[in-house]
Amino acid sequence: MKLDKPVTGGPCWAELGTSDLAGAKRFYEELFGWRAETDPRQEAGGYTFAHLGDAPVAALSPLYQEGQPVAWSVSFAVPDVDAATARVAEAGGSVLVGPMDVFDLGRFAVVRDPTGAAFHLWQARTFPGAGLLNAPGSLGWVELLTRAPERAVDFYTTVFGWSVNASENYTQWGIDGADFGGMVTMDDKFPHEVPAHWLPYFAVEDVDATSARAAEAGGSILMEPTSVPDGPRIAVLRDPQAAMFGMYRAADEK
């Protein structure tokens, strides 16, 4: 990721909805060194901020709705959530939750793109999002997995104005050319019941060692650590409650 802080249109936050908040806190604290602090307000519903030092880097929360999957979600920063949700609908997407205010922190909505992938929109007030991006233990990359890549390109360039850097093997998303994520086409290797989704990758100093630590802590490795030609070293894992996430180390990091 070429971004080190949230910018308009870019990823600004990653949030886990989990069936076992205490277990998830233990797992990610051990994996990434996060310090978890639960918002004490009853209205917050157990929402828990994860920190590296003093910087908030992600959130963990209970499942708030019946049928809500155990999963990580990605938020993108917008200056006006209401206007952004209107653009989502006009571009063929759908609005699932909101827009609504979150205390004095900001305003958010949950939406779904036309290919089936859900994501969040965040309009900052007192809380801009992640205090670190692309540093070990923080969000380092976001990836859309979809069965309709051309439709996805049309949608996201319309809603966010992203730049698209497409090669034969991979498409990257960017803000004015600063790449922050990519897109994978879901082929027959993906089970039919797996929907389109956004997958967060967390930056780490050592993908292999951190993957091994995740397995020892009760997680599972879905894709073994792999070096992408002329790219990063990555792995995809599942936490003990079955939420998928990735890990990432850029190729030029020594």
Short mmCIF file of N, CA and C in Angstrom, two decimals, residues 1-15 56-58 73-78 118-124 127-135 138-144 156 160-163 172-182 198-202 248:
data_model
loop_
_atom_site.label_atom_id
_atom_site.label_comp_id
_atom_site.label_asym_id
_atom_site.label_seq_id
_atom_site.Cartn_x
_atom_site.Cartn_y
_atom_site.Cartn_z
N MET A 1 0.84 -1.19 0.00
CA MET A 1 0.00 0.00 0.00
C MET A 1 0.88 1.25 0.00
N LYS A 2 0.52 2.20 -0.85
CA LYS A 2 1.30 3.43 -0.92
C LYS A 2 0.71 4.54 -0.06
N LEU A 3 -0.27 4.21 0.76
CA LEU A 3 -0.88 5.18 1.68
C LEU A 3 -0.42 4.86 3.10
N ASP A 4 -0.10 5.91 3.87
CA ASP A 4 0.27 5.69 5.26
C ASP A 4 -0.73 6.32 6.23
N LYS A 5 -1.80 6.90 5.67
CA LYS A 5 -2.87 7.45 6.48
C LYS A 5 -4.14 7.48 5.64
N PRO A 6 -5.31 7.54 6.27
CA PRO A 6 -6.55 7.57 5.50
C PRO A 6 -6.64 8.82 4.62
N VAL A 7 -7.10 8.63 3.40
CA VAL A 7 -7.37 9.73 2.48
C VAL A 7 -8.74 9.50 1.86
N THR A 8 -9.34 10.56 1.37
CA THR A 8 -10.66 10.46 0.77
C THR A 8 -10.67 9.42 -0.35
N GLY A 9 -11.59 8.48 -0.26
CA GLY A 9 -11.73 7.43 -1.26
C GLY A 9 -10.94 6.18 -0.97
N GLY A 10 -10.00 6.25 -0.03
CA GLY A 10 -9.15 5.11 0.27
C GLY A 10 -9.62 4.34 1.48
N PRO A 11 -9.01 3.18 1.73
CA PRO A 11 -9.37 2.40 2.93
C PRO A 11 -8.94 3.14 4.19
N CYS A 12 -9.81 3.16 5.18
CA CYS A 12 -9.50 3.90 6.41
C CYS A 12 -9.66 3.07 7.67
N TRP A 13 -10.23 1.85 7.56
CA TRP A 13 -10.51 1.10 8.78
C TRP A 13 -10.82 -0.34 8.41
N ALA A 14 -10.50 -1.26 9.30
CA ALA A 14 -10.89 -2.66 9.17
C ALA A 14 -11.56 -3.08 10.47
N GLU A 15 -12.63 -3.84 10.35
CA GLU A 15 -13.46 -4.16 11.52
C GLU A 15 -13.89 -5.62 11.45
N PRO A 56 -4.94 3.75 16.96
CA PRO A 56 -5.97 2.76 16.66
C PRO A 56 -5.72 2.17 15.27
N VAL A 57 -5.80 0.85 15.14
CA VAL A 57 -5.49 0.22 13.86
C VAL A 57 -6.64 -0.64 13.32
N ALA A 58 -7.57 -1.07 14.18
CA ALA A 58 -8.68 -1.92 13.74
C ALA A 58 -9.69 -2.00 14.87
N SER A 73 -14.48 -6.69 7.73
CA SER A 73 -15.02 -5.73 6.75
C SER A 73 -14.04 -4.57 6.59
N VAL A 74 -14.13 -3.92 5.46
CA VAL A 74 -13.24 -2.80 5.12
C VAL A 74 -14.08 -1.54 4.96
N SER A 75 -13.59 -0.43 5.52
CA SER A 75 -14.26 0.87 5.38
C SER A 75 -13.45 1.78 4.48
N PHE A 76 -14.16 2.58 3.68
CA PHE A 76 -13.54 3.57 2.80
C PHE A 76 -14.00 4.96 3.21
N ALA A 77 -13.07 5.90 3.22
CA ALA A 77 -13.34 7.26 3.68
C ALA A 77 -14.05 8.07 2.61
N VAL A 78 -15.10 8.76 3.02
CA VAL A 78 -15.83 9.65 2.11
C VAL A 78 -16.12 10.96 2.85
N ALA A 118 -19.80 -6.65 0.15
CA ALA A 118 -20.20 -5.61 1.09
C ALA A 118 -18.98 -4.84 1.57
N PHE A 119 -19.18 -3.56 1.89
CA PHE A 119 -18.13 -2.73 2.47
C PHE A 119 -18.78 -1.59 3.22
N HIS A 120 -17.97 -0.84 3.98
CA HIS A 120 -18.48 0.27 4.77
C HIS A 120 -18.01 1.60 4.18
N LEU A 121 -18.82 2.61 4.38
CA LEU A 121 -18.47 4.00 4.06
C LEU A 121 -18.33 4.76 5.38
N TRP A 122 -17.28 5.57 5.51
CA TRP A 122 -17.05 6.29 6.75
C TRP A 122 -16.80 7.77 6.49
N GLN A 123 -17.63 8.60 7.11
CA GLN A 123 -17.47 10.06 7.09
C GLN A 123 -16.95 10.48 8.45
N ALA A 124 -15.70 10.89 8.51
CA ALA A 124 -15.06 11.18 9.79
C ALA A 124 -15.56 12.48 10.39
N PHE A 127 -13.22 11.02 14.64
CA PHE A 127 -12.41 9.82 14.44
C PHE A 127 -12.14 9.62 12.94
N PRO A 128 -10.89 9.85 12.49
CA PRO A 128 -10.60 9.73 11.06
C PRO A 128 -10.42 8.32 10.56
N GLY A 129 -10.19 7.37 11.49
CA GLY A 129 -9.93 5.99 11.08
C GLY A 129 -8.60 5.54 11.63
N ALA A 130 -7.95 4.65 10.92
CA ALA A 130 -6.70 4.05 11.39
C ALA A 130 -5.61 5.10 11.58
N GLY A 131 -4.93 5.02 12.72
CA GLY A 131 -3.82 5.92 12.99
C GLY A 131 -2.55 5.49 12.31
N LEU A 132 -2.52 4.24 11.82
CA LEU A 132 -1.39 3.71 11.06
C LEU A 132 -1.93 2.91 9.89
N LEU A 133 -1.30 3.02 8.76
CA LEU A 133 -1.54 2.14 7.62
C LEU A 133 -0.19 1.68 7.10
N ASN A 134 -0.16 0.44 6.62
CA ASN A 134 1.04 -0.10 5.97
C ASN A 134 2.24 -0.17 6.89
N ALA A 135 2.02 -0.26 8.19
CA ALA A 135 3.08 -0.51 9.17
C ALA A 135 2.80 -1.86 9.80
N SER A 138 -0.69 -3.31 11.14
CA SER A 138 -1.79 -2.46 10.69
C SER A 138 -2.25 -2.89 9.29
N LEU A 139 -3.33 -2.29 8.84
CA LEU A 139 -3.86 -2.62 7.52
C LEU A 139 -2.85 -2.26 6.46
N GLY A 140 -2.50 -3.23 5.60
CA GLY A 140 -1.47 -2.99 4.59
C GLY A 140 -1.95 -3.12 3.15
N TRP A 141 -3.13 -3.68 2.93
CA TRP A 141 -3.63 -3.90 1.56
C TRP A 141 -5.08 -4.34 1.69
N VAL A 142 -5.91 -4.06 0.70
CA VAL A 142 -7.28 -4.57 0.65
C VAL A 142 -7.52 -5.16 -0.73
N GLU A 143 -8.25 -6.26 -0.75
CA GLU A 143 -8.42 -6.99 -2.01
C GLU A 143 -9.88 -7.37 -2.21
N LEU A 144 -10.39 -7.06 -3.38
CA LEU A 144 -11.74 -7.45 -3.77
C LEU A 144 -11.68 -8.77 -4.51
N TYR A 156 -16.67 0.85 -9.00
CA TYR A 156 -15.78 1.54 -8.05
C TYR A 156 -15.15 2.80 -8.66
N PHE A 160 -15.99 6.02 -6.44
CA PHE A 160 -14.84 6.60 -5.74
C PHE A 160 -13.85 7.33 -6.66
N GLY A 161 -13.94 7.11 -7.96
CA GLY A 161 -12.97 7.72 -8.86
C GLY A 161 -11.58 7.09 -8.76
N TRP A 162 -11.51 5.81 -8.37
CA TRP A 162 -10.22 5.15 -8.23
C TRP A 162 -9.49 5.05 -9.56
N SER A 163 -8.17 5.09 -9.48
CA SER A 163 -7.35 4.74 -10.64
C SER A 163 -7.26 3.22 -10.71
N GLN A 172 -4.91 -3.49 -9.87
CA GLN A 172 -4.69 -2.75 -8.65
C GLN A 172 -5.53 -1.48 -8.64
N TRP A 173 -6.04 -1.16 -7.44
CA TRP A 173 -6.80 0.06 -7.23
C TRP A 173 -5.89 1.14 -6.63
N GLY A 174 -6.16 2.40 -6.97
CA GLY A 174 -5.36 3.47 -6.41
C GLY A 174 -6.13 4.77 -6.29
N ILE A 175 -5.53 5.68 -5.55
CA ILE A 175 -6.00 7.07 -5.45
C ILE A 175 -4.95 7.92 -6.14
N ASP A 176 -5.31 8.49 -7.28
CA ASP A 176 -4.35 9.27 -8.08
C ASP A 176 -3.07 8.49 -8.33
N GLY A 177 -3.21 7.19 -8.58
CA GLY A 177 -2.07 6.35 -8.89
C GLY A 177 -1.37 5.74 -7.70
N ALA A 178 -1.73 6.12 -6.47
CA ALA A 178 -1.13 5.53 -5.27
C ALA A 178 -1.92 4.27 -4.92
N ASP A 179 -1.37 3.10 -5.27
CA ASP A 179 -2.11 1.85 -5.12
C ASP A 179 -2.29 1.47 -3.66
N PHE A 180 -3.49 1.00 -3.33
CA PHE A 180 -3.80 0.58 -1.96
C PHE A 180 -4.44 -0.80 -1.92
N GLY A 181 -4.78 -1.36 -3.07
CA GLY A 181 -5.49 -2.64 -3.07
C GLY A 181 -5.55 -3.24 -4.46
N GLY A 182 -6.25 -4.36 -4.55
CA GLY A 182 -6.32 -5.04 -5.83
C GLY A 182 -7.60 -5.84 -5.97
N TRP A 198 -14.59 -8.33 0.26
CA TRP A 198 -13.35 -7.60 0.46
C TRP A 198 -12.53 -8.30 1.53
N LEU A 199 -11.24 -8.49 1.26
CA LEU A 199 -10.34 -9.17 2.19
C LEU A 199 -9.24 -8.21 2.62
N PRO A 200 -9.12 -7.93 3.94
CA PRO A 200 -8.03 -7.09 4.40
C PRO A 200 -6.75 -7.89 4.58
N TYR A 201 -5.63 -7.28 4.22
CA TYR A 201 -4.31 -7.84 4.48
C TYR A 201 -3.61 -6.94 5.50
N PHE A 202 -3.06 -7.55 6.53
CA PHE A 202 -2.32 -6.80 7.54
C PHE A 202 -0.83 -6.93 7.28
N TYR A 248 0.80 -9.61 4.72
CA TYR A 248 1.46 -8.98 3.59
C TYR A 248 2.80 -8.39 4.01
#
